[in-house]
Tab-separated table of N, CA, C and O in Angstrom:
chain	number	residue	atom	x	y	z
A	1	MET	N	0.814	-1.219	-0.118
A	1	MET	CA	-0.163	-0.142	0.053
A	1	MET	C	0.919	1.210	0.096
A	1	MET	O	1.778	1.210	0.876
A	2	GLU	N	0.494	2.091	-0.892
A	2	GLU	CA	1.262	3.221	-0.876
A	2	GLU	C	0.711	4.752	-0.477
A	2	GLU	O	-0.859	4.585	-0.814
A	3	ILE	N	1.258	5.573	-0.003
A	3	ILE	CA	0.443	7.009	0.301
A	3	ILE	C	-0.189	7.418	-0.976
A	3	ILE	O	-1.281	8.010	-0.770
A	4	TYR	N	0.544	7.369	-2.235
A	4	TYR	CA	-0.501	7.843	-3.217
A	4	TYR	C	-1.733	7.392	-3.571
A	4	TYR	O	-2.561	7.808	-4.033
A	5	GLN	N	-1.796	6.024	-3.271
A	5	GLN	CA	-2.889	5.065	-3.360
A	5	GLN	C	-4.046	5.584	-2.313
A	5	GLN	O	-5.218	5.752	-2.771
A	6	LEU	N	-3.344	5.963	-1.102
A	6	LEU	CA	-4.591	6.577	-0.163
A	6	LEU	C	-4.969	7.778	-0.675
A	6	LEU	O	-6.234	8.080	-0.679
A	7	LYS	N	-4.020	8.682	-1.071
A	7	LYS	CA	-4.282	10.076	-1.602
A	7	LYS	C	-5.504	9.775	-2.802
A	7	LYS	O	-6.658	10.921	-2.860
A	8	THR	N	-5.309	9.039	-3.486
A	8	THR	CA	-6.247	8.882	-4.624
A	8	THR	C	-7.532	8.251	-4.139
A	8	THR	O	-8.558	8.808	-4.650
A	9	PHE	N	-7.630	7.206	-3.228
A	9	PHE	CA	-8.832	6.574	-2.679
A	9	PHE	C	-9.556	7.986	-1.891
A	9	PHE	O	-10.810	8.192	-2.194
A	10	VAL	N	-8.830	8.828	-1.255
A	10	VAL	CA	-9.463	9.989	-0.597
A	10	VAL	C	-10.297	10.967	-1.615
A	10	VAL	O	-11.347	11.418	-1.544
A	11	ALA	N	-9.384	11.024	-2.922
A	11	ALA	CA	-9.994	12.101	-3.912
A	11	ALA	C	-11.123	11.623	-4.552
A	11	ALA	O	-12.186	12.366	-4.769
A	12	VAL	N	-10.971	10.246	-4.707
A	12	VAL	CA	-12.167	9.658	-5.525
A	12	VAL	C	-13.439	9.712	-4.668
A	12	VAL	O	-14.346	9.886	-5.118
A	13	ALA	N	-13.291	9.483	-3.389
A	13	ALA	CA	-14.465	9.496	-2.347
A	13	ALA	C	-14.962	10.899	-2.231
A	13	ALA	O	-15.864	11.039	-2.462
A	14	ALA	N	-14.233	12.012	-2.262
A	14	ALA	CA	-14.557	13.374	-2.232
A	14	ALA	C	-15.255	13.637	-3.539
A	14	ALA	O	-16.068	14.360	-3.519
A	15	GLU	N	-14.717	13.319	-4.581
A	15	GLU	CA	-15.268	13.834	-5.980
A	15	GLU	C	-16.266	13.025	-6.278
A	15	GLU	O	-17.084	13.418	-7.226
A	16	GLY	N	-16.037	11.691	-6.274
A	16	GLY	CA	-17.318	10.802	-6.753
A	16	GLY	C	-17.179	10.625	-8.296
A	16	GLY	O	-18.066	10.059	-9.100
A	17	ASN	N	-16.258	10.861	-8.723
A	17	ASN	CA	-15.740	11.111	-10.368
A	17	ASN	C	-14.500	10.855	-10.526
A	17	ASN	O	-13.493	11.291	-10.101
A	18	LEU	N	-13.991	9.893	-11.427
A	18	LEU	CA	-12.475	9.334	-11.560
A	18	LEU	C	-11.925	10.766	-12.286
A	18	LEU	O	-10.654	10.953	-12.053
A	19	THR	N	-12.710	11.252	-13.171
A	19	THR	CA	-11.885	12.457	-13.979
A	19	THR	C	-11.523	13.688	-13.030
A	19	THR	O	-10.329	14.071	-12.896
A	20	ARG	N	-12.394	13.928	-12.336
A	20	ARG	CA	-12.377	14.778	-11.237
A	20	ARG	C	-11.090	14.907	-10.323
A	20	ARG	O	-10.463	15.334	-9.843
A	21	ALA	N	-11.329	13.519	-10.019
A	21	ALA	CA	-10.256	12.920	-8.860
A	21	ALA	C	-9.070	13.139	-9.597
A	21	ALA	O	-7.699	13.416	-8.653
A	22	ALA	N	-8.821	12.499	-10.564
A	22	ALA	CA	-7.446	12.584	-11.402
A	22	ALA	C	-7.052	13.902	-11.589
A	22	ALA	O	-5.766	13.977	-11.210
A	23	GLU	N	-7.796	15.004	-11.854
A	23	GLU	CA	-7.332	16.235	-11.689
A	23	GLU	C	-6.832	16.681	-10.351
A	23	GLU	O	-5.542	17.376	-10.412
A	24	ARG	N	-7.429	16.376	-9.543
A	24	ARG	CA	-7.095	16.521	-8.084
A	24	ARG	C	-5.837	16.057	-7.510
A	24	ARG	O	-4.986	16.850	-6.856
A	25	VAL	N	-5.511	14.772	-8.071
A	25	VAL	CA	-4.240	14.304	-7.797
A	25	VAL	C	-3.272	14.416	-8.822
A	25	VAL	O	-2.026	13.634	-8.721
A	26	PHE	N	-3.593	15.152	-9.826
A	26	PHE	CA	-2.352	15.503	-10.821
A	26	PHE	C	-2.050	13.996	-11.738
A	26	PHE	O	-0.847	14.023	-11.820
A	27	THR	N	-3.192	13.430	-12.071
A	27	THR	CA	-2.673	12.320	-12.893
A	27	THR	C	-3.771	12.042	-13.824
A	27	THR	O	-4.911	12.724	-13.817
A	28	SER	N	-3.643	10.679	-14.479
A	28	SER	CA	-4.883	10.622	-15.488
A	28	SER	C	-6.017	9.770	-14.934
A	28	SER	O	-5.828	9.021	-13.917
A	29	PRO	N	-7.162	9.675	-15.586
A	29	PRO	CA	-8.229	8.509	-14.867
A	29	PRO	C	-7.869	7.167	-15.209
A	29	PRO	O	-7.985	6.608	-14.077
A	30	PRO	N	-6.852	6.653	-16.071
A	30	PRO	CA	-6.843	5.504	-16.140
A	30	PRO	C	-5.578	5.025	-14.858
A	30	PRO	O	-5.902	4.072	-14.598
A	31	ALA	N	-4.959	6.207	-14.332
A	31	ALA	CA	-4.042	5.860	-13.438
A	31	ALA	C	-4.724	5.889	-12.284
A	31	ALA	O	-4.603	5.054	-11.401
A	32	VAL	N	-5.718	6.688	-11.990
A	32	VAL	CA	-6.522	6.582	-10.783
A	32	VAL	C	-7.311	5.100	-10.857
A	32	VAL	O	-7.282	4.657	-9.677
A	33	SER	N	-7.817	4.781	-11.948
A	33	SER	CA	-8.463	3.527	-11.763
A	33	SER	C	-7.550	2.506	-11.410
A	33	SER	O	-7.988	1.543	-10.626
A	34	ALA	N	-6.277	2.584	-11.980
A	34	ALA	CA	-5.339	1.287	-11.582
A	34	ALA	C	-4.886	1.439	-10.385
A	34	ALA	O	-4.878	0.475	-9.689
A	35	GLN	N	-4.860	2.409	-9.697
A	35	GLN	CA	-4.469	2.706	-8.325
A	35	GLN	C	-5.730	2.332	-7.242
A	35	GLN	O	-5.497	1.660	-6.519
A	36	LEU	N	-6.641	2.604	-7.655
A	36	LEU	CA	-7.906	2.293	-6.887
A	36	LEU	C	-7.882	0.543	-6.659
A	36	LEU	O	-8.172	-0.070	-5.749
A	37	LYS	N	-7.744	0.069	-8.223
A	37	LYS	CA	-7.747	-1.548	-8.418
A	37	LYS	C	-7.029	-2.188	-7.444
A	37	LYS	O	-7.058	-3.069	-6.880
A	38	ALA	N	-5.536	-1.841	-7.619
A	38	ALA	CA	-4.349	-2.131	-6.849
A	38	ALA	C	-4.577	-2.262	-5.399
A	38	ALA	O	-4.340	-3.042	-4.530
A	39	LEU	N	-5.156	-0.749	-4.803
A	39	LEU	CA	-5.605	-1.056	-3.202
A	39	LEU	C	-6.676	-2.028	-3.023
A	39	LEU	O	-6.479	-2.561	-1.990
A	40	GLU	N	-7.585	-1.780	-3.732
A	40	GLU	CA	-8.805	-3.010	-3.419
A	40	GLU	C	-8.208	-4.394	-3.486
A	40	GLU	O	-8.605	-4.954	-2.311
A	41	ASP	N	-7.348	-4.664	-4.283
A	41	ASP	CA	-6.942	-6.023	-4.302
A	41	ASP	C	-5.988	-6.235	-3.159
A	41	ASP	O	-5.803	-7.506	-2.656
A	42	GLU	N	-5.238	-5.296	-2.586
A	42	GLU	CA	-4.237	-5.556	-1.516
A	42	GLU	C	-5.178	-5.834	-0.235
A	42	GLU	O	-4.782	-6.556	0.381
A	43	LEU	N	-6.182	-4.699	-0.348
A	43	LEU	CA	-6.812	-4.850	1.009
A	43	LEU	C	-8.119	-5.793	1.079
A	43	LEU	O	-8.436	-6.449	2.062
A	44	GLY	N	-8.600	-6.372	-0.169
A	44	GLY	CA	-9.236	-7.557	-0.283
A	44	GLY	C	-10.614	-7.086	-0.268
A	44	GLY	O	-11.466	-8.154	0.112
A	45	VAL	N	-11.036	-5.631	-0.335
A	45	VAL	CA	-12.304	-5.448	-0.267
A	45	VAL	C	-12.476	-4.109	-1.521
A	45	VAL	O	-11.737	-3.563	-1.711
A	46	ARG	N	-13.886	-4.236	-1.888
A	46	ARG	CA	-14.156	-3.392	-2.941
A	46	ARG	C	-14.578	-1.835	-2.035
A	46	ARG	O	-15.286	-2.064	-1.008
A	47	LEU	N	-13.893	-0.990	-2.507
A	47	LEU	CA	-14.362	0.173	-2.112
A	47	LEU	C	-15.112	1.144	-2.485
A	47	LEU	O	-15.624	2.028	-1.832
A	48	PHE	N	-15.663	1.047	-3.975
A	48	PHE	CA	-16.497	1.773	-4.430
A	48	PHE	C	-17.642	0.878	-5.365
A	48	PHE	O	-17.056	-0.092	-5.807
A	49	ASP	N	-18.792	1.306	-5.381
A	49	ASP	CA	-19.673	0.935	-6.595
A	49	ASP	C	-19.333	1.821	-7.817
A	49	ASP	O	-19.344	2.928	-7.647
A	50	ARG	N	-19.209	1.344	-8.709
A	50	ARG	CA	-19.084	2.130	-10.022
A	50	ARG	C	-20.385	2.295	-10.942
A	50	ARG	O	-20.961	1.145	-11.105
A	51	SER	N	-20.815	3.229	-11.254
A	51	SER	CA	-21.934	3.332	-12.103
A	51	SER	C	-21.532	4.144	-13.135
A	51	SER	O	-20.627	4.915	-13.034
A	52	GLY	N	-22.615	4.461	-14.297
A	52	GLY	CA	-22.403	5.525	-15.174
A	52	GLY	C	-22.498	6.737	-14.507
A	52	GLY	O	-22.086	7.847	-15.125
A	53	ARG	N	-23.006	7.037	-13.318
A	53	ARG	CA	-23.128	8.310	-12.730
A	53	ARG	C	-22.017	8.789	-12.063
A	53	ARG	O	-21.969	9.814	-11.501
A	54	GLY	N	-21.264	7.760	-11.857
A	54	GLY	CA	-19.929	8.201	-10.966
A	54	GLY	C	-19.560	7.061	-10.073
A	54	GLY	O	-19.911	5.661	-10.199
A	55	MET	N	-18.988	7.330	-8.876
A	55	MET	CA	-18.514	6.380	-8.098
A	55	MET	C	-18.815	6.528	-6.766
A	55	MET	O	-19.112	7.722	-6.319
A	56	ALA	N	-19.438	5.622	-5.964
A	56	ALA	CA	-20.097	5.688	-4.547
A	56	ALA	C	-19.252	4.763	-3.568
A	56	ALA	O	-18.945	3.607	-4.179
A	57	LEU	N	-18.917	5.203	-2.439
A	57	LEU	CA	-18.546	4.341	-1.537
A	57	LEU	C	-19.348	3.229	-1.155
A	57	LEU	O	-20.223	3.367	-0.974
A	58	THR	N	-18.547	1.917	-0.956
A	58	THR	CA	-19.287	0.713	-0.461
A	58	THR	C	-19.134	1.009	1.018
A	58	THR	O	-18.463	1.842	1.426
A	59	PRO	N	-19.930	0.468	1.816
A	59	PRO	CA	-20.169	0.180	3.395
A	59	PRO	C	-18.427	-0.010	3.918
A	59	PRO	O	-18.266	0.808	4.672
A	60	ALA	N	-17.788	-0.836	2.872
A	60	ALA	CA	-16.184	-1.239	3.555
A	60	ALA	C	-15.477	0.293	3.201
A	60	ALA	O	-14.720	0.529	3.977
A	61	GLY	N	-15.794	0.657	2.012
A	61	GLY	CA	-15.135	2.223	1.557
A	61	GLY	C	-15.368	3.150	2.720
A	61	GLY	O	-14.679	3.993	2.952
A	62	GLU	N	-16.652	3.378	3.348
A	62	GLU	CA	-16.836	4.366	4.141
A	62	GLU	C	-16.095	4.209	5.473
A	62	GLU	O	-15.724	4.912	6.083
A	63	ARG	N	-16.206	2.812	5.801
A	63	ARG	CA	-15.453	2.870	6.992
A	63	ARG	C	-13.704	2.652	7.047
A	63	ARG	O	-13.190	3.431	7.838
A	64	LEU	N	-13.127	2.556	5.964
A	64	LEU	CA	-11.911	2.633	5.730
A	64	LEU	C	-11.404	3.977	5.075
A	64	LEU	O	-10.286	4.513	5.351
A	65	LEU	N	-12.340	4.730	4.768
A	65	LEU	CA	-12.112	6.297	4.334
A	65	LEU	C	-11.506	7.150	5.585
A	65	LEU	O	-10.429	7.774	5.849
A	66	ALA	N	-12.084	6.892	6.954
A	66	ALA	CA	-11.588	7.632	7.947
A	66	ALA	C	-10.192	6.824	8.091
A	66	ALA	O	-9.336	7.958	8.631
A	67	GLU	N	-9.909	5.855	8.232
A	67	GLU	CA	-8.548	5.094	8.587
A	67	GLU	C	-7.722	5.880	7.627
A	67	GLU	O	-6.496	6.186	7.768
A	68	ALA	N	-7.841	5.685	6.247
A	68	ALA	CA	-7.187	6.398	5.133
A	68	ALA	C	-6.643	7.922	5.189
A	68	ALA	O	-5.769	8.414	5.387
A	69	ASN	N	-7.910	8.870	5.957
A	69	ASN	CA	-7.314	10.201	6.286
A	69	ASN	C	-6.424	10.010	7.512
A	69	ASN	O	-5.577	11.021	7.507
A	70	ARG	N	-6.569	9.200	8.284
A	70	ARG	CA	-5.780	9.319	9.634
A	70	ARG	C	-4.418	8.895	9.210
A	70	ARG	O	-3.558	9.655	9.694
A	71	THR	N	-4.183	8.003	8.487
A	71	THR	CA	-2.995	7.702	7.837
A	71	THR	C	-2.363	8.749	7.133
A	71	THR	O	-0.991	9.028	7.310
A	72	LEU	N	-3.163	9.421	6.374
A	72	LEU	CA	-2.422	10.517	5.422
A	72	LEU	C	-1.994	11.596	6.606
A	72	LEU	O	-1.154	12.300	6.201
A	73	SER	N	-2.821	12.030	7.594
A	73	SER	CA	-2.694	13.067	8.416
A	73	SER	C	-1.324	12.585	9.071
A	73	SER	O	-0.370	13.226	9.696
A	74	ALA	N	-0.955	11.379	9.547
A	74	ALA	CA	0.270	10.834	10.274
A	74	ALA	C	1.419	10.977	9.286
A	74	ALA	O	2.387	11.335	9.893
A	75	ALA	N	1.181	10.656	7.862
A	75	ALA	CA	2.329	10.883	7.168
A	75	ALA	C	2.828	12.408	6.833
A	75	ALA	O	4.084	12.342	6.963
A	76	GLN	N	1.690	13.076	6.889
A	76	GLN	CA	1.887	14.723	6.670
A	76	GLN	C	2.594	15.013	8.137
A	76	GLN	O	3.721	15.772	8.014
A	77	ALA	N	2.422	14.664	9.252
A	77	ALA	CA	2.875	14.926	10.740
A	77	ALA	C	4.473	14.288	10.503
A	77	ALA	O	5.426	15.185	11.069
A	78	LEU	N	4.866	13.361	10.030
A	78	LEU	CA	5.943	12.578	9.926
A	78	LEU	C	6.629	13.445	8.997
A	78	LEU	O	8.063	13.847	9.302
A	79	GLN	N	6.371	14.216	7.857
A	79	GLN	CA	7.105	14.862	7.130
A	79	GLN	C	7.335	16.224	7.650
A	79	GLN	O	8.680	16.949	7.428
A	80	THR	N	6.397	16.936	8.457
A	80	THR	CA	6.641	18.030	9.036
A	80	THR	C	7.792	18.070	10.257
A	80	THR	O	8.534	18.648	10.226
A	81	ALA	N	7.419	16.874	11.094
A	81	ALA	CA	8.735	16.540	11.797
A	81	ALA	C	10.215	16.470	11.277
A	81	ALA	O	10.983	17.131	11.915
A	82	ALA	N	10.052	15.871	10.284
A	82	ALA	CA	11.503	15.446	9.687
A	82	ALA	C	11.825	16.955	8.804
A	82	ALA	O	13.211	17.369	9.170
A	83	ALA	N	10.971	17.806	8.505
A	83	ALA	CA	11.516	19.238	8.105
A	83	ALA	C	11.993	20.056	9.083
A	83	ALA	O	13.051	20.682	9.074
A	84	GLN	N	11.319	19.749	10.492
A	84	GLN	CA	11.762	20.603	11.375
A	84	GLN	C	13.273	20.256	12.138
A	84	GLN	O	14.041	21.002	12.199
A	85	ILE	N	13.473	18.847	12.045
A	85	ILE	CA	14.698	18.412	12.314
A	85	ILE	C	15.810	18.729	11.250
A	85	ILE	O	16.704	19.288	11.742
A	86	ARG	N	15.449	18.738	9.921
A	86	ARG	CA	16.636	19.130	9.109
A	86	ARG	C	16.856	20.666	9.145
A	86	ARG	O	18.086	21.039	9.231
A	87	GLU	N	15.841	21.564	9.636
A	87	GLU	CA	16.078	23.066	9.612
A	87	GLU	C	17.017	23.045	10.742
A	87	GLU	O	17.789	23.776	10.906
A	88	ARG	N	16.604	22.480	12.055
A	88	ARG	CA	17.502	22.750	13.122
A	88	ARG	C	18.945	22.279	12.896
A	88	ARG	O	19.891	23.046	13.614
A	89	GLU	N	19.167	21.001	12.479
A	89	GLU	CA	20.493	20.505	11.815
A	89	GLU	C	21.164	21.511	10.970
A	89	GLU	O	22.171	21.859	11.103
A	90	VAL	N	20.618	22.132	9.904
A	90	VAL	CA	21.373	23.394	9.399
A	90	VAL	C	21.574	24.607	10.032
A	90	VAL	O	22.748	24.863	10.150
A	91	ARG	N	20.722	24.865	10.862
A	91	ARG	CA	21.145	26.023	11.836
A	91	ARG	C	22.342	25.739	12.727
A	91	ARG	O	22.872	26.537	13.087
A	92	ARG	N	22.191	24.267	13.479
A	92	ARG	CA	23.232	23.794	14.229
A	92	ARG	C	24.582	23.910	13.225
A	92	ARG	O	25.766	24.339	13.813
A	93	ASP	N	24.477	23.497	12.008
A	93	ASP	CA	25.734	23.293	11.409
A	93	ASP	C	26.417	24.805	11.178
A	93	ASP	O	27.537	25.183	11.011
A	94	ARG	N	25.612	25.628	10.819
A	94	ARG	CA	25.877	27.140	10.585
A	94	ARG	C	26.619	27.685	11.714
A	94	ARG	O	27.405	28.568	11.418
A	95	MET	N	26.065	27.499	12.899
A	95	MET	CA	26.511	27.926	14.171
A	95	MET	C	27.900	27.400	14.455
A	95	MET	O	28.664	27.973	14.833
A	96	VAL	N	28.158	26.124	14.050
A	96	VAL	CA	29.718	25.685	14.263
A	96	VAL	C	30.600	26.119	13.530
A	96	VAL	O	31.474	26.008	13.712
A	97	ARG	N	30.354	26.231	12.268
A	97	ARG	CA	31.368	26.854	11.291
A	97	ARG	C	31.897	28.125	11.545
A	97	ARG	O	31.612	29.034	12.330
């Protein structure tokens, strides 16, 4: 499971449409479809019901959406913490020179 797959899952859930979700995550609709299929295969559950009118979360998708959002928030917090550490190290290195 990859972070970009979770971002795609959240985008499709929010937009209800592959094309709009693809625009939101800066990729193509076929790539969005492939990412969702890979995520569904890995999780072993169907996340969306697909129809001519768009995509709607399944009950499993609804339950997992909150987990995906928490995971993305945690990943963002990790990136923020790493950036803060890097900045402190750069300042420390400048003071040592």
